[in-house]
Every structure is written in C-alpha cells, then in structure tokens.
Amino acid sequence: MFDAAVTPAVDEDEAALATPFVKCLVRLIRAQDANGAWEGKPDADLLRDFIISRDQRRAMPIIGDPDPDVLWRLDKFYAAVGLAIEERCGLMASPMMEISDEGFGRVLLTAGRLVVLSRTVRDVHRFGFETLWKLAAAGTKLAGDAIAAIEAYPDVARA
C-alpha cells in the first residue's frame, strides 16, 4: 500500500524530467558547472531549488533585495524557455529581464523583431513551483505560447 501512494509522484516526476523544456533547463544548469561538482547528480537534484512548497513560500520574507540565487534561477528558467523555442522552431529567442530591488519587473523574449513573450513578474523572492510537473508545465506553456506568436507572425520573427 505504501508503494501505491509513492508511485504517482515518482511517475509524475519522471514524466516532468522527460519533457523537452525540463531537458533544456537541465542542460543550461549543467553548462554552468565549470568544476564538475554537479556531474554525478541526478537531474531531479539539480532542479530541487526550483521546487518550493506553499509553506516554504509563506515563510519567505518579501522585503529586501531578491536573493542572487533566486535571480539566477529566474534567469535560467526564462533562458530555458528561449532554448525550447529555438529547438522547436529554429529561431533564437533571446530573454531580457529587468527586475527591481523590490522583486518586481518584466521579462521579454524576442525572436527577430517580434516580442514572443512579455511577462510581468512580481514577488521574485518567492519564485518557484510546487512540483517538478508544475515547473515543466509552466515552461512548456510559455514556450508553446511564444511559438504560436512566431507562427502567427513568421516574417517579423525572421526579420
């Protein structure tokens, strides 16, 4: 009975790790490992900092400068969205972020002259997802929406 309770979460994590978006994110994180410290770590361990429970989120203060590690994760998340877009349609999508000291800002991804993603971010201090599956779903949705914009305006995206 205990195995039945654990199996859905494990299967969900394995499915999330197999998504193209999460594979892009893991590749970007591993590319930052210049000394090989993360070489033997499983992918799920590398993504552990992206997973934040509701209780952990509530305990985080929202006053003060966002932690540099959180800003790094935010940057890698949107860079992975851009990489997933590039893999699916062959156009490079470049992320640009402007985050204030209070943790508010905007993220843009452009392909050619087309803005394929424009998101206002807030409470950057609390950036994270409840599960690996929610991380995968969020990244996949953003990449899919951006690709739909590219398909709607291909001439502008290729300019």
mmCIF file of C-alpha atoms in Angstrom:
data_model
loop_
_atom_site.group_PDB
_atom_site.id
_atom_site.type_symbol
_atom_site.label_atom_id
_atom_site.label_comp_id
_atom_site.label_asym_id
_atom_site.label_seq_id
_atom_site.Cartn_x
_atom_site.Cartn_y
_atom_site.Cartn_z
ATOM 1 C CA MET A 1 0.000 0.000 0.000
ATOM 2 C CA PHE A 2 2.882 2.381 0.709
ATOM 3 C CA ASP A 3 4.305 1.850 -2.803
ATOM 4 C CA ALA A 4 0.974 2.744 -4.388
ATOM 5 C CA ALA A 5 0.978 6.081 -2.583
ATOM 6 C CA VAL A 6 4.521 6.921 -3.711
ATOM 7 C CA THR A 7 4.296 5.719 -7.314
ATOM 8 C CA PRO A 8 2.140 8.537 -8.802
ATOM 9 C CA ALA A 9 4.515 11.255 -7.579
ATOM 10 C CA VAL A 10 7.560 9.346 -8.834
ATOM 11 C CA ASP A 11 5.917 8.717 -12.206
ATOM 12 C CA GLU A 12 4.908 12.388 -12.388
ATOM 13 C CA ASP A 13 8.482 13.483 -11.645
ATOM 14 C CA GLU A 14 9.877 11.117 -14.276
ATOM 15 C CA ALA A 15 7.370 12.426 -16.823
ATOM 16 C CA ALA A 16 8.317 16.008 -15.954
ATOM 17 C CA LEU A 17 12.030 15.244 -16.336
ATOM 18 C CA ALA A 18 11.336 13.804 -19.796
ATOM 19 C CA THR A 19 9.704 16.977 -21.150
ATOM 20 C CA PRO A 20 11.720 18.976 -23.684
ATOM 21 C CA PHE A 21 11.535 22.117 -21.541
ATOM 22 C CA VAL A 22 12.977 20.452 -18.442
ATOM 23 C CA LYS A 23 15.704 18.846 -20.543
ATOM 24 C CA CYS A 24 16.641 22.328 -21.794
ATOM 25 C CA LEU A 25 16.664 23.677 -18.241
ATOM 26 C CA VAL A 26 18.875 20.845 -17.011
ATOM 27 C CA ARG A 27 21.310 21.385 -19.903
ATOM 28 C CA LEU A 28 21.569 25.085 -19.048
ATOM 29 C CA ILE A 29 22.192 24.339 -15.382
ATOM 30 C CA ARG A 30 24.815 21.709 -16.185
ATOM 31 C CA ALA A 31 26.517 24.153 -18.560
ATOM 32 C CA GLN A 32 27.127 26.452 -15.568
ATOM 33 C CA ASP A 33 29.052 23.711 -13.734
ATOM 34 C CA ALA A 34 32.613 24.638 -14.706
ATOM 35 C CA ASN A 35 34.238 22.495 -11.994
ATOM 36 C CA GLY A 36 32.184 19.319 -12.441
ATOM 37 C CA ALA A 37 30.616 19.473 -8.972
ATOM 38 C CA TRP A 38 27.185 18.551 -10.342
ATOM 39 C CA GLU A 39 28.425 15.903 -12.780
ATOM 40 C CA GLY A 40 27.173 12.883 -10.854
ATOM 41 C CA LYS A 41 23.985 14.474 -9.523
ATOM 42 C CA PRO A 42 20.629 13.307 -10.879
ATOM 43 C CA ASP A 43 18.582 15.865 -12.809
ATOM 44 C CA ALA A 44 15.920 15.991 -10.092
ATOM 45 C CA ASP A 45 18.543 17.077 -7.541
ATOM 46 C CA LEU A 46 19.695 19.894 -9.823
ATOM 47 C CA LEU A 47 16.125 21.168 -10.028
ATOM 48 C CA ARG A 48 15.409 20.872 -6.298
ATOM 49 C CA ASP A 49 15.870 24.630 -5.707
ATOM 50 C CA PHE A 50 13.079 25.361 -8.217
ATOM 51 C CA ILE A 51 10.615 23.412 -6.030
ATOM 52 C CA ILE A 52 9.068 25.402 -3.187
ATOM 53 C CA SER A 53 6.122 24.239 -1.122
ATOM 54 C CA ARG A 54 3.325 26.566 -0.085
ATOM 55 C CA ASP A 55 4.563 26.576 3.493
ATOM 56 C CA GLN A 56 8.095 27.463 2.376
ATOM 57 C CA ARG A 57 6.713 30.237 0.185
ATOM 58 C CA ARG A 58 4.694 31.701 3.060
ATOM 59 C CA ALA A 59 7.763 31.688 5.314
ATOM 60 C CA MET A 60 9.853 33.692 2.831
ATOM 61 C CA PRO A 61 10.114 37.416 3.501
ATOM 62 C CA ILE A 62 9.187 39.690 0.620
ATOM 63 C CA ILE A 63 11.014 42.721 1.935
ATOM 64 C CA GLY A 64 14.584 43.350 0.874
ATOM 65 C CA ASP A 65 16.648 42.605 -2.188
ATOM 66 C CA PRO A 66 15.909 39.351 -4.019
ATOM 67 C CA ASP A 67 18.484 36.671 -3.310
ATOM 68 C CA PRO A 68 21.079 36.294 -6.097
ATOM 69 C CA ASP A 69 20.356 32.542 -6.240
ATOM 70 C CA VAL A 70 16.674 33.258 -6.896
ATOM 71 C CA LEU A 71 17.588 35.720 -9.647
ATOM 72 C CA TRP A 72 19.901 33.089 -11.154
ATOM 73 C CA ARG A 73 17.072 30.513 -11.159
ATOM 74 C CA LEU A 74 14.691 33.032 -12.723
ATOM 75 C CA ASP A 75 17.254 33.765 -15.433
ATOM 76 C CA LYS A 76 17.833 30.061 -16.139
ATOM 77 C CA PHE A 77 14.084 29.376 -16.277
ATOM 78 C CA TYR A 78 13.448 32.004 -18.960
ATOM 79 C CA ALA A 79 16.659 31.110 -20.800
ATOM 80 C CA ALA A 80 15.348 27.527 -20.938
ATOM 81 C CA VAL A 81 12.077 28.816 -22.381
ATOM 82 C CA GLY A 82 14.105 30.572 -25.076
ATOM 83 C CA LEU A 83 16.130 27.425 -25.751
ATOM 84 C CA ALA A 84 12.962 25.311 -26.003
ATOM 85 C CA ILE A 85 11.576 27.803 -28.541
ATOM 86 C CA GLU A 86 14.777 27.597 -30.546
ATOM 87 C CA GLU A 87 14.718 23.807 -30.545
ATOM 88 C CA ARG A 88 11.128 23.665 -31.753
ATOM 89 C CA CYS A 89 11.150 26.347 -34.441
ATOM 90 C CA GLY A 90 14.782 27.059 -35.219
ATOM 91 C CA LEU A 91 14.672 30.750 -34.257
ATOM 92 C CA MET A 92 16.745 32.072 -31.402
ATOM 93 C CA ALA A 93 14.595 33.634 -28.691
ATOM 94 C CA SER A 94 16.608 35.986 -26.501
ATOM 95 C CA PRO A 95 15.442 36.742 -22.950
ATOM 96 C CA MET A 96 15.733 40.211 -21.416
ATOM 97 C CA MET A 97 14.921 40.863 -17.765
ATOM 98 C CA GLU A 98 14.637 43.978 -15.689
ATOM 99 C CA ILE A 99 13.978 43.260 -12.019
ATOM 100 C CA SER A 100 13.821 45.993 -9.385
ATOM 101 C CA ASP A 101 15.261 45.757 -5.886
ATOM 102 C CA GLU A 102 11.768 45.064 -4.592
ATOM 103 C CA GLY A 103 11.406 41.923 -6.719
ATOM 104 C CA PHE A 104 9.109 43.303 -9.421
ATOM 105 C CA GLY A 105 9.862 43.610 -13.106
ATOM 106 C CA ARG A 106 9.390 42.395 -16.647
ATOM 107 C CA VAL A 107 10.708 39.552 -18.749
ATOM 108 C CA LEU A 108 10.731 39.768 -22.546
ATOM 109 C CA LEU A 109 11.719 37.163 -25.110
ATOM 110 C CA THR A 110 12.298 38.319 -28.641
ATOM 111 C CA ALA A 111 12.742 36.404 -31.867
ATOM 112 C CA GLY A 112 13.925 38.662 -34.650
ATOM 113 C CA ARG A 113 11.866 41.821 -34.233
ATOM 114 C CA LEU A 114 8.924 40.027 -32.626
ATOM 115 C CA VAL A 115 8.286 40.063 -28.895
ATOM 116 C CA VAL A 116 7.185 36.460 -28.406
ATOM 117 C CA LEU A 117 6.808 36.633 -24.622
ATOM 118 C CA SER A 118 6.126 39.546 -22.308
ATOM 119 C CA ARG A 119 5.607 38.770 -18.639
ATOM 120 C CA THR A 120 5.344 40.967 -15.614
ATOM 121 C CA VAL A 121 6.967 39.270 -12.639
ATOM 122 C CA ARG A 122 6.317 40.087 -9.035
ATOM 123 C CA ASP A 123 7.361 38.587 -5.723
ATOM 124 C CA VAL A 124 10.551 37.293 -7.309
ATOM 125 C CA HIS A 125 11.659 36.482 -3.769
ATOM 126 C CA ARG A 126 9.207 33.567 -3.882
ATOM 127 C CA PHE A 127 9.978 32.283 -7.395
ATOM 128 C CA GLY A 128 9.487 28.548 -7.610
ATOM 129 C CA PHE A 129 6.995 25.779 -8.307
ATOM 130 C CA GLU A 130 5.228 23.293 -6.050
ATOM 131 C CA THR A 131 6.272 20.230 -8.064
ATOM 132 C CA LEU A 132 8.541 19.282 -10.928
ATOM 133 C CA TRP A 133 5.449 18.701 -13.015
ATOM 134 C CA LYS A 134 4.233 22.276 -12.420
ATOM 135 C CA LEU A 135 7.699 23.547 -13.373
ATOM 136 C CA ALA A 136 7.567 21.548 -16.607
ATOM 137 C CA ALA A 137 4.004 22.635 -17.362
ATOM 138 C CA ALA A 138 4.771 26.330 -16.825
ATOM 139 C CA GLY A 139 7.841 26.290 -19.058
ATOM 140 C CA THR A 140 6.140 24.220 -21.737
ATOM 141 C CA LYS A 141 3.135 26.562 -21.789
ATOM 142 C CA LEU A 142 5.298 29.670 -22.109
ATOM 143 C CA ALA A 143 7.304 28.109 -24.945
ATOM 144 C CA GLY A 144 4.105 26.970 -26.677
ATOM 145 C CA ASP A 145 2.539 30.425 -26.441
ATOM 146 C CA ALA A 146 5.696 32.009 -27.846
ATOM 147 C CA ILE A 147 5.797 29.537 -30.732
ATOM 148 C CA ALA A 148 2.172 30.343 -31.510
ATOM 149 C CA ALA A 149 3.153 34.027 -31.762
ATOM 150 C CA ILE A 150 6.030 33.116 -34.076
ATOM 151 C CA GLU A 151 3.698 31.073 -36.269
ATOM 152 C CA ALA A 152 1.223 33.956 -36.396
ATOM 153 C CA TYR A 153 3.885 36.477 -37.460
ATOM 154 C CA PRO A 154 6.695 34.481 -39.113
ATOM 155 C CA ASP A 155 8.018 37.368 -41.230
ATOM 156 C CA VAL A 156 8.523 39.598 -38.201
ATOM 157 C CA ALA A 157 10.128 36.768 -36.217
ATOM 158 C CA ARG A 158 12.587 36.075 -39.044
ATOM 159 C CA ALA A 159 13.425 39.772 -39.620
#
